[in-house]
Each structure stands twice: as C-alpha cells, then as structure tokens.
PDB file of C-alpha atoms in Angstrom:
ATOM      1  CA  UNK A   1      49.122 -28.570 -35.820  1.00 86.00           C
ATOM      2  CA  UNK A   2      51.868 -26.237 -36.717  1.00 93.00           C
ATOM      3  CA  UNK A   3      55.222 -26.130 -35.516  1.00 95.00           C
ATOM      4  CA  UNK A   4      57.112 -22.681 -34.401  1.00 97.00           C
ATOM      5  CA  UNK A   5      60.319 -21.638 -33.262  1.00 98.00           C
ATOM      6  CA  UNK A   6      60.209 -20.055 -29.869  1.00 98.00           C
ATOM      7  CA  UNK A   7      62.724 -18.868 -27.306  1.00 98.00           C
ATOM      8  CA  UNK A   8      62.993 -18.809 -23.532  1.00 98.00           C
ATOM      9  CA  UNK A   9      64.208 -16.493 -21.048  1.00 98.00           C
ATOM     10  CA  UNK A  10      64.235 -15.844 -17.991  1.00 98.00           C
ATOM     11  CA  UNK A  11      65.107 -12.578 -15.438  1.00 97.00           C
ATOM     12  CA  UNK A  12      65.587 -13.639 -11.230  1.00 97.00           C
ATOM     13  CA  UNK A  13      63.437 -17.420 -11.996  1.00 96.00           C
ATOM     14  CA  UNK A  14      60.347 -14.932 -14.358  1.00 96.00           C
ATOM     15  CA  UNK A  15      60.154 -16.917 -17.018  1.00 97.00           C
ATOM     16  CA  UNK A  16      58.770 -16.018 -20.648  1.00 98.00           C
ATOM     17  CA  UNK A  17      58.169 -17.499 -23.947  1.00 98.00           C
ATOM     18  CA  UNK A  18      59.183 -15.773 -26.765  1.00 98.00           C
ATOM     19  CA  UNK A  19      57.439 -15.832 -30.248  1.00 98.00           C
ATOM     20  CA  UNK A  20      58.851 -14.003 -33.200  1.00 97.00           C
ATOM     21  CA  UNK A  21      56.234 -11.811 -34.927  1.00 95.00           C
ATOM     22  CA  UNK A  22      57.323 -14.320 -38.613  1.00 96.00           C
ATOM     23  CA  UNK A  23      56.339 -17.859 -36.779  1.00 97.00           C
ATOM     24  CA  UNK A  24      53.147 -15.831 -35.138  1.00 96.00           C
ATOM     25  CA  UNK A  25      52.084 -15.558 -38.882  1.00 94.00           C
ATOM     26  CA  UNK A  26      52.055 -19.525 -39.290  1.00 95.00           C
ATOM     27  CA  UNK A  27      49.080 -19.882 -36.409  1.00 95.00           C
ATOM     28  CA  UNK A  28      45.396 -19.766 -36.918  1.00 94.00           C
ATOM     29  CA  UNK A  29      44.712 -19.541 -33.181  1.00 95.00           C
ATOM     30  CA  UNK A  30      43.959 -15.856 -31.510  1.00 96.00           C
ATOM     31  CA  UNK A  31      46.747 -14.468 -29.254  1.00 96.00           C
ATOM     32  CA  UNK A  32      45.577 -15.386 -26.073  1.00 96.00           C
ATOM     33  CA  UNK A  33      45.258 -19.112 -26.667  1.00 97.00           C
ATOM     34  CA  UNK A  34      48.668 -19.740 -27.762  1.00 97.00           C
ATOM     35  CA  UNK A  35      49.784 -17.844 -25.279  1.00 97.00           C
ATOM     36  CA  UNK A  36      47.717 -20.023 -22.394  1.00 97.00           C
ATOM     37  CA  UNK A  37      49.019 -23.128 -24.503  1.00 97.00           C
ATOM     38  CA  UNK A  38      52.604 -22.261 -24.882  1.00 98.00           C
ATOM     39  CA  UNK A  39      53.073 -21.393 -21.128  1.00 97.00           C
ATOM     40  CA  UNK A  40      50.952 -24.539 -19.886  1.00 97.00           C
ATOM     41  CA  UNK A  41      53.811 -26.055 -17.922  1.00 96.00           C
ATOM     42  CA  UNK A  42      52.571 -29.494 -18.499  1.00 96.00           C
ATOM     43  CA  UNK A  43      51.312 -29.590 -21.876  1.00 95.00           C
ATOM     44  CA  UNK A  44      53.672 -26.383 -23.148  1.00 96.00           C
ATOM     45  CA  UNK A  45      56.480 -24.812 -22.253  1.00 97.00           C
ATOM     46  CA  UNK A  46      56.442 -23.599 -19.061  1.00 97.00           C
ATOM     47  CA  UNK A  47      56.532 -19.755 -18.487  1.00 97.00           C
ATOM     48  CA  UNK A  48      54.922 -17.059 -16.801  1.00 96.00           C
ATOM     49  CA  UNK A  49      54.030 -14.971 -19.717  1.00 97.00           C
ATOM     50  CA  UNK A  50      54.265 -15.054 -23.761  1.00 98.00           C
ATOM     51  CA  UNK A  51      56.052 -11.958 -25.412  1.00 98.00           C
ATOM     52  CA  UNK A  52      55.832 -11.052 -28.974  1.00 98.00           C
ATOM     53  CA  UNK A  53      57.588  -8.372 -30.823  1.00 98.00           C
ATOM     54  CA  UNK A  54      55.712  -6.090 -32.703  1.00 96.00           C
ATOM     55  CA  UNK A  55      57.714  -4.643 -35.631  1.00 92.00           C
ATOM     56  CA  UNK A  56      54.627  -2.642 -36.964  1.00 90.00           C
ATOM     57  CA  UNK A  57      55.123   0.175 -34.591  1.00 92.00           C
ATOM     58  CA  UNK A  58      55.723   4.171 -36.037  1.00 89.00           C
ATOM     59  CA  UNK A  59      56.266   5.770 -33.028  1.00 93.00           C
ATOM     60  CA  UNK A  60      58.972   4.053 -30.949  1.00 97.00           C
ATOM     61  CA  UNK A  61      61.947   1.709 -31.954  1.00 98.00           C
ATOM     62  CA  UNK A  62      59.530  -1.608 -31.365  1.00 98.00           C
ATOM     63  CA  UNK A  63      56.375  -2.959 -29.602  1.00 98.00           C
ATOM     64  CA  UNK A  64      55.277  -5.567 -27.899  1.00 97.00           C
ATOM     65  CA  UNK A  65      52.529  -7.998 -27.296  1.00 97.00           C
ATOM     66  CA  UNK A  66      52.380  -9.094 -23.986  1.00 97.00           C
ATOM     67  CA  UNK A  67      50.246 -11.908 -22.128  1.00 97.00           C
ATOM     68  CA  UNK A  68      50.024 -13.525 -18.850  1.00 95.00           C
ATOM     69  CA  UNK A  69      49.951 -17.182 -18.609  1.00 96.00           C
ATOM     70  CA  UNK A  70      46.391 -17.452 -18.019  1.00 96.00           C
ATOM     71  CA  UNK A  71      45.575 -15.703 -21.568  1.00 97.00           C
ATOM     72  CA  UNK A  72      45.057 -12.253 -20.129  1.00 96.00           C
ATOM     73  CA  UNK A  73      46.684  -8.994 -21.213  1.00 95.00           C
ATOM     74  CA  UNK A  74      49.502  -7.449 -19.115  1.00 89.00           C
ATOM     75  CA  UNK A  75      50.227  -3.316 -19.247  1.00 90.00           C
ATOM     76  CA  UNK A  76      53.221  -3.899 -18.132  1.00 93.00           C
ATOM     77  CA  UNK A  77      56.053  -6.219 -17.009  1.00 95.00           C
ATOM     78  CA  UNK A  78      59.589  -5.741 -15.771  1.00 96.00           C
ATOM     79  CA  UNK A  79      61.262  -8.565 -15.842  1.00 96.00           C
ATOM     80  CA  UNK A  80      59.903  -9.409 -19.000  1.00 97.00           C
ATOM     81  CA  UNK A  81      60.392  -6.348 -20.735  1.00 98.00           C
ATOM     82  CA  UNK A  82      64.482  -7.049 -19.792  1.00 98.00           C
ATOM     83  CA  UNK A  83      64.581 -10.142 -21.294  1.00 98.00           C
ATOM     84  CA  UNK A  84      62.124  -8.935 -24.655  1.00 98.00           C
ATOM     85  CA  UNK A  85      65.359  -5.700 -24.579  1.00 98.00           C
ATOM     86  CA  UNK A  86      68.194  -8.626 -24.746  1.00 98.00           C
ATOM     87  CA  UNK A  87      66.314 -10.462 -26.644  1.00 98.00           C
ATOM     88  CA  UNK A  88      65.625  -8.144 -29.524  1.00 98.00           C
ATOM     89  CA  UNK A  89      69.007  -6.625 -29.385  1.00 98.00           C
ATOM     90  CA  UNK A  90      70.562  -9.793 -30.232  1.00 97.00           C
ATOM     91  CA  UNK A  91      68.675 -10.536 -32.787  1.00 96.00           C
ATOM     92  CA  UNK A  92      69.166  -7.339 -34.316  1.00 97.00           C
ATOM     93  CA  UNK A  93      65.637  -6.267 -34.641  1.00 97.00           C
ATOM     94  CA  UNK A  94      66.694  -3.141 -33.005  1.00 97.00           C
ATOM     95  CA  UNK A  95      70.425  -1.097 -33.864  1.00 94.00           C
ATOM     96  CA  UNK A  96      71.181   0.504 -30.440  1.00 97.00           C
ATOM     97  CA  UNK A  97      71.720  -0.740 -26.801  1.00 98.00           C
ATOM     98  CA  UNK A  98      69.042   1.800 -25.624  1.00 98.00           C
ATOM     99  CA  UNK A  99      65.743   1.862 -27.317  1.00 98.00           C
ATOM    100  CA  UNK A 100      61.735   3.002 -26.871  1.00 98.00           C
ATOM    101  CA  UNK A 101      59.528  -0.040 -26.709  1.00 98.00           C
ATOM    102  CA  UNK A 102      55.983   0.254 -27.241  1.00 97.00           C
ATOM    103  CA  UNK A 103      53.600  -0.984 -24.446  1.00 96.00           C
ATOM    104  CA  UNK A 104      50.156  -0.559 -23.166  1.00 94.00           C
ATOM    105  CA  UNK A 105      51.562   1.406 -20.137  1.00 93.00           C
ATOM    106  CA  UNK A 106      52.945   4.139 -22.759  1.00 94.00           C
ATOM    107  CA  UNK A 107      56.592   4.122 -23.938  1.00 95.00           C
ATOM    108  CA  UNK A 108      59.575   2.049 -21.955  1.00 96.00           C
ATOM    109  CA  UNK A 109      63.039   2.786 -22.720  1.00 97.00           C
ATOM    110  CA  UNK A 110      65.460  -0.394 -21.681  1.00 98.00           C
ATOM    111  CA  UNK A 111      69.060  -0.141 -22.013  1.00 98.00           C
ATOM    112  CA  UNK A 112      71.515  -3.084 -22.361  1.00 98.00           C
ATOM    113  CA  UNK A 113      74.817  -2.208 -20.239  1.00 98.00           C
ATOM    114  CA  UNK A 114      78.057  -3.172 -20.667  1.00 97.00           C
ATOM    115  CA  UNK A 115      78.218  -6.013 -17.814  1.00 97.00           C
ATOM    116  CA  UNK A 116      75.391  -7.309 -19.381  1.00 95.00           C
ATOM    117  CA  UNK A 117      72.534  -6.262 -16.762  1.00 97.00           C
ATOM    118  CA  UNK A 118      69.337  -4.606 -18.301  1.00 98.00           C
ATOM    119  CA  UNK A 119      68.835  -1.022 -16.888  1.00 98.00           C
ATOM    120  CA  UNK A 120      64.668  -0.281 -17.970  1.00 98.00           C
ATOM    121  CA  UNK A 121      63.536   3.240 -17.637  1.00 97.00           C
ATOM    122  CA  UNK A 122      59.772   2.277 -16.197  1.00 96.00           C
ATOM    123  CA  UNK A 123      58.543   5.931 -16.390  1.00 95.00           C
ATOM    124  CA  UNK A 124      56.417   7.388 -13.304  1.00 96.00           C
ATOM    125  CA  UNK A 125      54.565   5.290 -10.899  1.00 97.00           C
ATOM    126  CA  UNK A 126      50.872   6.412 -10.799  1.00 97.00           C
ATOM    127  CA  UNK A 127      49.621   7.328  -7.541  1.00 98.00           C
ATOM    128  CA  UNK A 128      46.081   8.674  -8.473  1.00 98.00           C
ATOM    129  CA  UNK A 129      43.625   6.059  -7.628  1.00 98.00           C
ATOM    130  CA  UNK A 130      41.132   6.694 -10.754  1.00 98.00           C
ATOM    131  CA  UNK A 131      44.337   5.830 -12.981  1.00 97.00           C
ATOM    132  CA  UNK A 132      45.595   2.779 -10.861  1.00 98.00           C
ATOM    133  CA  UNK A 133      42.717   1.825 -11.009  1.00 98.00           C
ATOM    134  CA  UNK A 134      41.449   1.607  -7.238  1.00 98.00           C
ATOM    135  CA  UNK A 135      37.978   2.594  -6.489  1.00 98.00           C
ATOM    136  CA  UNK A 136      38.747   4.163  -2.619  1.00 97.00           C
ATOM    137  CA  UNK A 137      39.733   7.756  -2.371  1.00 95.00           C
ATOM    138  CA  UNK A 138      42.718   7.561  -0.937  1.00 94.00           C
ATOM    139  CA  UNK A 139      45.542   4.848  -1.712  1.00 96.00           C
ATOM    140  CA  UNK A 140      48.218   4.882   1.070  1.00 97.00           C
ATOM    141  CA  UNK A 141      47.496   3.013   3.854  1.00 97.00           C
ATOM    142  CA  UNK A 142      44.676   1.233   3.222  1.00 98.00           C
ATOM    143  CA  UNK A 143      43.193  -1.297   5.130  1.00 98.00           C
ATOM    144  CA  UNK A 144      41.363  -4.246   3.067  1.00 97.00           C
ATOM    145  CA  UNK A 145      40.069  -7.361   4.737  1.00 96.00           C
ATOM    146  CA  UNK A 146      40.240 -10.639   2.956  1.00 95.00           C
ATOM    147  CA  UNK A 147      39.994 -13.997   5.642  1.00 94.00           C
ATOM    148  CA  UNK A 148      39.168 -12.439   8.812  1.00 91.00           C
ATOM    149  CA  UNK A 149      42.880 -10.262   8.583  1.00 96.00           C
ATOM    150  CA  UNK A 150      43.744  -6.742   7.818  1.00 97.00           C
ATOM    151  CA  UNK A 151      46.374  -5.850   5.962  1.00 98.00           C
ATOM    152  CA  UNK A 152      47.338  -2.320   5.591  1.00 98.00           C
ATOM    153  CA  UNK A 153      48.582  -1.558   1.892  1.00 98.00           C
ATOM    154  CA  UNK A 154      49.611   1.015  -0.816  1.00 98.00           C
ATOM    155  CA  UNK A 155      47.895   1.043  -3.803  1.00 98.00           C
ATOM    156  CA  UNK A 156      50.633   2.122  -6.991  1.00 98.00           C
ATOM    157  CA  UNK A 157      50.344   1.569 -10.716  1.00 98.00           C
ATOM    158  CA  UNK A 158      53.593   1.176 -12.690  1.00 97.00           C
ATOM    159  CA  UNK A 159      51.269   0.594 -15.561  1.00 94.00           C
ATOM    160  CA  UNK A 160      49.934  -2.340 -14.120  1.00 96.00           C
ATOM    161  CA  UNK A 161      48.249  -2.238 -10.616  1.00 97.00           C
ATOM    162  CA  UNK A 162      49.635  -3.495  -7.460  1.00 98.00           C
ATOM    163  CA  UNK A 163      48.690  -3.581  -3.455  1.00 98.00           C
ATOM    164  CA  UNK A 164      51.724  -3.150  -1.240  1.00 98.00           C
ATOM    165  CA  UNK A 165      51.944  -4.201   1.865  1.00 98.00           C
ATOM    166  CA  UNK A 166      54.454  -4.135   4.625  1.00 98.00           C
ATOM    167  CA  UNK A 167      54.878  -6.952   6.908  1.00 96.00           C
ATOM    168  CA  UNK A 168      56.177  -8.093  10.018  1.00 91.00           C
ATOM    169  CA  UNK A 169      59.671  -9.918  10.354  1.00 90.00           C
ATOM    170  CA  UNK A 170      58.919 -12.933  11.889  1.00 92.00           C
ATOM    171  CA  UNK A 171      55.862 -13.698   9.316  1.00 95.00           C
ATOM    172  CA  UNK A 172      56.186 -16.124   6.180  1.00 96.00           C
ATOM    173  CA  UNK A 173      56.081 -14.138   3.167  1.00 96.00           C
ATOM    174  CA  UNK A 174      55.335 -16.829   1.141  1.00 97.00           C
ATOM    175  CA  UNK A 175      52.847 -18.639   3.143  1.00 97.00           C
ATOM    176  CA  UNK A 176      51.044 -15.267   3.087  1.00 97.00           C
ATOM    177  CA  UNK A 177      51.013 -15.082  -0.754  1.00 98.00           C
ATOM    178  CA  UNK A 178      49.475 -18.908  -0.804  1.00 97.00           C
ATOM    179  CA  UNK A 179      46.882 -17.267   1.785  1.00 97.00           C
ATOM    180  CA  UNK A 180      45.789 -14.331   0.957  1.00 98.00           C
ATOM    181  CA  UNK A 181      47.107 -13.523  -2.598  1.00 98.00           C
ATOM    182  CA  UNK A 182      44.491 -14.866  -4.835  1.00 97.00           C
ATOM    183  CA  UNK A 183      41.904 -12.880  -2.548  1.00 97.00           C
ATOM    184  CA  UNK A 184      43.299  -9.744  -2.400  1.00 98.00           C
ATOM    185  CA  UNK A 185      44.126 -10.214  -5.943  1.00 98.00           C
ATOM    186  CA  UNK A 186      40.244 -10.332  -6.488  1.00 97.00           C
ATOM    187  CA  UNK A 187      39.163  -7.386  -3.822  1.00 97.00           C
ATOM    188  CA  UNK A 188      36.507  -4.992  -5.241  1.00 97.00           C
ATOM    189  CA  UNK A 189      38.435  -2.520  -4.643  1.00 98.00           C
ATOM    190  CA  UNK A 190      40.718  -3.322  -7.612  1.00 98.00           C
ATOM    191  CA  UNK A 191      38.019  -2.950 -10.761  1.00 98.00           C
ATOM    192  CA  UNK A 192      40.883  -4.396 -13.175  1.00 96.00           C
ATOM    193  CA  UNK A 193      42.233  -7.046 -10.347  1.00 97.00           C
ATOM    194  CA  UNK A 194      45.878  -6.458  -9.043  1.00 98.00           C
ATOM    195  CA  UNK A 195      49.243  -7.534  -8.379  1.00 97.00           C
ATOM    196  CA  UNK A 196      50.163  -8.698  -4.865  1.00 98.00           C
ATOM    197  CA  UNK A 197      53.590  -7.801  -3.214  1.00 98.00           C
ATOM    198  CA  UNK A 198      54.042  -8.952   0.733  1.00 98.00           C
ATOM    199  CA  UNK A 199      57.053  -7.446   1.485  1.00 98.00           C
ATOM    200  CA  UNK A 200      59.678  -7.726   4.263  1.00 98.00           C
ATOM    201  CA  UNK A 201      62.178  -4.461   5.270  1.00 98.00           C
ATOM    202  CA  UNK A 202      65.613  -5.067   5.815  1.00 97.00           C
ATOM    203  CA  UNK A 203      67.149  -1.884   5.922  1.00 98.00           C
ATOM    204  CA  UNK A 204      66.949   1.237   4.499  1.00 98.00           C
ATOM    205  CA  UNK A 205      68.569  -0.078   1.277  1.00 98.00           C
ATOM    206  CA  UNK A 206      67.176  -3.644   0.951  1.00 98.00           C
ATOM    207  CA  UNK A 207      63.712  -5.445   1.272  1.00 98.00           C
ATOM    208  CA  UNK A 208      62.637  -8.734   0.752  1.00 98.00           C
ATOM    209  CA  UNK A 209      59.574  -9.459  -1.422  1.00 97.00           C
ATOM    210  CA  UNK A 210      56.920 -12.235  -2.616  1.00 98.00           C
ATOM    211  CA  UNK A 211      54.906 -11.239  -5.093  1.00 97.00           C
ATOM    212  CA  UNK A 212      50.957 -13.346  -6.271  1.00 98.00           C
ATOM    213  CA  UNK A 213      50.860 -12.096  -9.915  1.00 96.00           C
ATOM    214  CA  UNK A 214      47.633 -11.011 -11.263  1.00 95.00           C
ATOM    215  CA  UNK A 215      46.967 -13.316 -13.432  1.00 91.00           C
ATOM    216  CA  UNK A 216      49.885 -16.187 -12.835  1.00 91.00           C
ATOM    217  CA  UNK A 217      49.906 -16.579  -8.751  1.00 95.00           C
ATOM    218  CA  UNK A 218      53.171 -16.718  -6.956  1.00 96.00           C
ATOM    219  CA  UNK A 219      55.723 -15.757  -9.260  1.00 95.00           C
ATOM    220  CA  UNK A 220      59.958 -15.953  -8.502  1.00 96.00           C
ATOM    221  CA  UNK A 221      60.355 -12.364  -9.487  1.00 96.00           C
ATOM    222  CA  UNK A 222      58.375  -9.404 -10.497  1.00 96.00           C
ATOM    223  CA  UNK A 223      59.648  -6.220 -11.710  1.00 97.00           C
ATOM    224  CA  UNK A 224      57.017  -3.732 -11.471  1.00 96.00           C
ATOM    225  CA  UNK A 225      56.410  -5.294  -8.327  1.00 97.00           C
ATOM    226  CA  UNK A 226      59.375  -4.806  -7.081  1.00 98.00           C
ATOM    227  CA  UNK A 227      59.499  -0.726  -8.571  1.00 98.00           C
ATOM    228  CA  UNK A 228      56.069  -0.637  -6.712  1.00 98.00           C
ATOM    229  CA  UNK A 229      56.970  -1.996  -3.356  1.00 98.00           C
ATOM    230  CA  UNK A 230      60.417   0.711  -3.336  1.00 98.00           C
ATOM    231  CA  UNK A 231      58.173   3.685  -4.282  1.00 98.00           C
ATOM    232  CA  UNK A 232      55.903   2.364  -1.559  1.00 98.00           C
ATOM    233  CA  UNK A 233      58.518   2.489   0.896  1.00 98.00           C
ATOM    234  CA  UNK A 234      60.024   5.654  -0.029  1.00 98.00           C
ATOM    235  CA  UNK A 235      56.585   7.316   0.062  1.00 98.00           C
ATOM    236  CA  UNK A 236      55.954   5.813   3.859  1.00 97.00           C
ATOM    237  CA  UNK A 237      59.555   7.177   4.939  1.00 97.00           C
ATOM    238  CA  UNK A 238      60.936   3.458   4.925  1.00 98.00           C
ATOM    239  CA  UNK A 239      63.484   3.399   2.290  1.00 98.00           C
ATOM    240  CA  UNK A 240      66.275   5.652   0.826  1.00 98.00           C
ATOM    241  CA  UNK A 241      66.184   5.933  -3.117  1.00 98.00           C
ATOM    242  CA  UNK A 242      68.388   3.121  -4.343  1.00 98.00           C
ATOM    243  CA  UNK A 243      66.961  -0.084  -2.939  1.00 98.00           C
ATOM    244  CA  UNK A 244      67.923  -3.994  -3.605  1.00 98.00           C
ATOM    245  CA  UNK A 245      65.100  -6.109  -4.168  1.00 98.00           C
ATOM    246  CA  UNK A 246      65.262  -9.700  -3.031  1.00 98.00           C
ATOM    247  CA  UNK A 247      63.064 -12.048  -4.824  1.00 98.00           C
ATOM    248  CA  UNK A 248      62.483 -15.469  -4.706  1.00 96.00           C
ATOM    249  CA  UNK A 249      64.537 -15.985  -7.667  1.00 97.00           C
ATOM    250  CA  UNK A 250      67.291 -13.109  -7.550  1.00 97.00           C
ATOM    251  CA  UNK A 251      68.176  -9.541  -6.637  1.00 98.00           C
ATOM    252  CA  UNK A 252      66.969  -6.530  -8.632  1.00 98.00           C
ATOM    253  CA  UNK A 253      68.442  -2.849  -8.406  1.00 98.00           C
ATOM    254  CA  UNK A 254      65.422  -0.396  -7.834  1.00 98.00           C
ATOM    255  CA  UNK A 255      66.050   3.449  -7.768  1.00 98.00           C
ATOM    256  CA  UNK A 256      63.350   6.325  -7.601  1.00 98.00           C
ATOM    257  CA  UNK A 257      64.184  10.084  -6.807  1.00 97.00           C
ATOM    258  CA  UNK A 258      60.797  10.578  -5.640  1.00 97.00           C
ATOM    259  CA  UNK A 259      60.166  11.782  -1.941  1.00 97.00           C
ATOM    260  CA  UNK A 260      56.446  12.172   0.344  1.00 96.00           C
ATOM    261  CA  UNK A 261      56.659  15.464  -0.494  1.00 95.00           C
ATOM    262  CA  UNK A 262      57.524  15.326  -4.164  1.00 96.00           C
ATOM    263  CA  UNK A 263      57.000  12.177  -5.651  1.00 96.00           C
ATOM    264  CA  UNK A 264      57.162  12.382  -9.064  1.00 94.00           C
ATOM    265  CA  UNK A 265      60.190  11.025 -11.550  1.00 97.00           C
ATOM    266  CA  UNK A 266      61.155   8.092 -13.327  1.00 97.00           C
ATOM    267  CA  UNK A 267      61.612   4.568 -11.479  1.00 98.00           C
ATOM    268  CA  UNK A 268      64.612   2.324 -12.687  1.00 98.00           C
ATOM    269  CA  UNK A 269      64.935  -1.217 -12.760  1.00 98.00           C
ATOM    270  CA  UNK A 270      68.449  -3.428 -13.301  1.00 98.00           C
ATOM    271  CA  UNK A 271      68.389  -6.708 -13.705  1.00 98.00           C
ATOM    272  CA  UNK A 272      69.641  -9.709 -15.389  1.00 97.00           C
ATOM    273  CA  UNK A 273      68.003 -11.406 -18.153  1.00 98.00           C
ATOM    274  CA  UNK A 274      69.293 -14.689 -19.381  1.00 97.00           C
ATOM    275  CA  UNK A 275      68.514 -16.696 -22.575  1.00 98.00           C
ATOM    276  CA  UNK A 276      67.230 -20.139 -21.258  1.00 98.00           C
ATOM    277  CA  UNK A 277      66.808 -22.488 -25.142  1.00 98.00           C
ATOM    278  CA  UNK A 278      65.495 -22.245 -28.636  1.00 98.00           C
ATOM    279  CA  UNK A 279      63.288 -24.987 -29.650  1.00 98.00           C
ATOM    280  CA  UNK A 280      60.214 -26.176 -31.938  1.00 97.00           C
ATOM    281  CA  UNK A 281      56.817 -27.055 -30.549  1.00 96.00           C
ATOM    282  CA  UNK A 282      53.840 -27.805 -32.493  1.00 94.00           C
ATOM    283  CA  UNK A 283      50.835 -25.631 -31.905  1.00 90.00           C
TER     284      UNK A 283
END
C-alpha cells in the first residue's frame, strides 16, 4: 500500500476528494479504481467524486481529471469544478482569480470573488438532442415512463446530460429521486445514461431541486443540475434569468440570458466551496 496526501471539499453538502497530480505519481492503480476506493464512504473517504489537477495542459491555464464515485468519467461538474477553482488558487498552481480549466465538456472559466463565492462561467447549455445525447427528436417536454408514471421532462446537456422535470407542490422531491431516479437514470432514451433533477417552482426567481446523479444517486447539490433545471425553466416560460437554486445542501445563484425564442449564451453558477481536511490514507 502507499500512502497519499489528499484534500476534501465540499460546495452546498457535494463532496470531493482531491488528489494532487505529484501523490497520483506514487500509485500503481488506474484512475478509476482509486477514485472508487478513495470515495468508498466506508472503506475511503467519503465523497461524491475524485478530482485531479492536470498541470500538463497547453491550451488553458489547467485541466482536470474528473471521476464519479462509482469509477466512471464525468464531462462535467459544477460544484466540483468550484471547489477544484479554490482549491488550485490556493495552492498557487494557478496566478489569477479567473482562469480557463480544461474539461471534457470544452473550456470552463471559474472566477474566485472577493466574498469568497466561486462565480464558474459553464459555457452554453446544449439543446440539440444528437449532442446531449438523447435519442428522441425532440427534447422539451418529453414524456418517459419508468414504474407505471409519466413524467414530462426536458432533456439539456451542460456537458453532461440531464432530464428535467417539473413537479407538483405537494409531491416529495426526494422520495421521487429514491423512486424513480435510478430508472430514469437508465432510460434508453439516454445512450450515455443521465442526470436526474425533480424539481419544485417557487417563484419566478427560486426553485427547489433534488437531483439522482448519474453515476452517485441522490446527491446534496449538483451544479450542472441546477444550471440545467434554470435553463429548463426559462425555456418553458417558468423562470426569469437570475434564479436561486435550493438544494439539499445549500443555495446556488444560477443566471442565463437565454429566452424560448433565443436561447443561446453562457449559464453562470455562484456558489460556495469550502475546504473540509487534509489527511494521509494508504492506497
């Protein structure tokens, strides 16, 4: 066994492990493994997801290496990529507040502002169902049966796929996720599997949302869920274009300038991300 230095973090209860690209070097296990080891939350650490940083990157300031906690690879995550953005900015592995990160859902540009909050460019959700990818024709409104219940959803990449879905007030977001999550998570009509959100409307500038994570189950927060779910809303006339997100673990700051009848632009994401412990653990 080897032992490695690691740090934890966490944004609204998402919590990662962190692995500096220097102790990755001392393992003789592939990627995936350590990552499924690390984030066992009875053997491991505990988290949702492992995050390296990739300093071998030409293009952009960094990169990353990102993995869910069963082993798989992640395009995309926003709550992680706030904490990797504090993270890397304190240790100085970066020399500005606002850099380009490499990812597998192209370039993200976080920004660390001056009360501390992480404001992360996401880029432009993807609508077009060959790129989500969704295998239906159309990706709005969509009715999907899993159990013997319809739910109507919105099918939106922010680099990672998700199926939105609006629900009724006096229903149990949670106790839908436990349900239904896992299934939908499956559905054939997501060749690549996908993201979850159930998603409650408050008013025009807040929703509530539980999110089944492709990959993890019921997460406390997701941030490209929760940029999904607002562009979702916007799109169906629901929502105005700065929206707080409630989570099961916090409140994130959502704003899109996209409209039905124009929806294109970036989607921004504010959040906290806070530093949980360094520690050793033999791998």
């Amino acid at each position: 066994m080897t032992k490695v230095k690691i740090t934890k973090m966490q944004g609204c209860g998402n919590d990662f492990v962190i692995l500096p690209q220097e102790e990755l070097s001392k393992v003789d296990m592939p990627m995936n493994e350590i990552a499924k080891k690390l984030c066992d939350r009875h053997f491991g650490i505990g988290a949702d997801g492992l995050i390296i940083p990739n300093n071998n990157i030409l293009n952009t300031d960094i990169g990353w290496f990102f993995f869910n906690s069963d082993g798989s690879v992640a395009q995309m995550c926003g709550n992680g990529m706030r904490c990797f953005a504090k993270y890397v900015y304190n240790k100085r592995l970066v020399n500005s507040n606002k850099f380009t990160v490499s990812t597998l859902a192209g370039i993200i540009t976080p920004e660390i502002l001056e009360d501390g909050r992480v404001r992360v460019n996401m880029s432009n959700p993807i609508l077009e169902p060959e790129k989500i990818p969704f295998l239906p024709n159309h990706n709005l409104n969509y009715k999907i049966s899993v159990k013997n219940r319809i739910f109507e959803g919105n099918a939106i990449s922010m680099g990672n796929p998700h199926f939105v879905i609006f629900i009724k007030d006096n229903e149990d977001l949670l106790n839908l996720a436990k349900i239904y999550g896992a299934e939908i998570e499956n559905s054939a009509e997501f060749p690549e599997k996908t993201n979850v959100e159930f998603i409650k409307i408050k008013s025009y500038k807040k929703i509530e949302l539980c999110v089944w994570e492709r990959g993890c189950g019921i997460t406390l927060a997701c941030g490209t869920g929760a940029c999904a779910s607002v562009v979702a809303g916007i799109l169906n006339g629901y929502l105005e274009n700065s929206v707080d997100v409630k989570l099961l673990g916090g409140t994130v700051n959502v704003v899109w300038n996209g409209t039905p009848n124009k929806p294109e632009g970036d989607v921004f994401l504010t959040g906290h991300a806070e530093f949980v412990f360094d520690t050793e653990i033999d791998i």
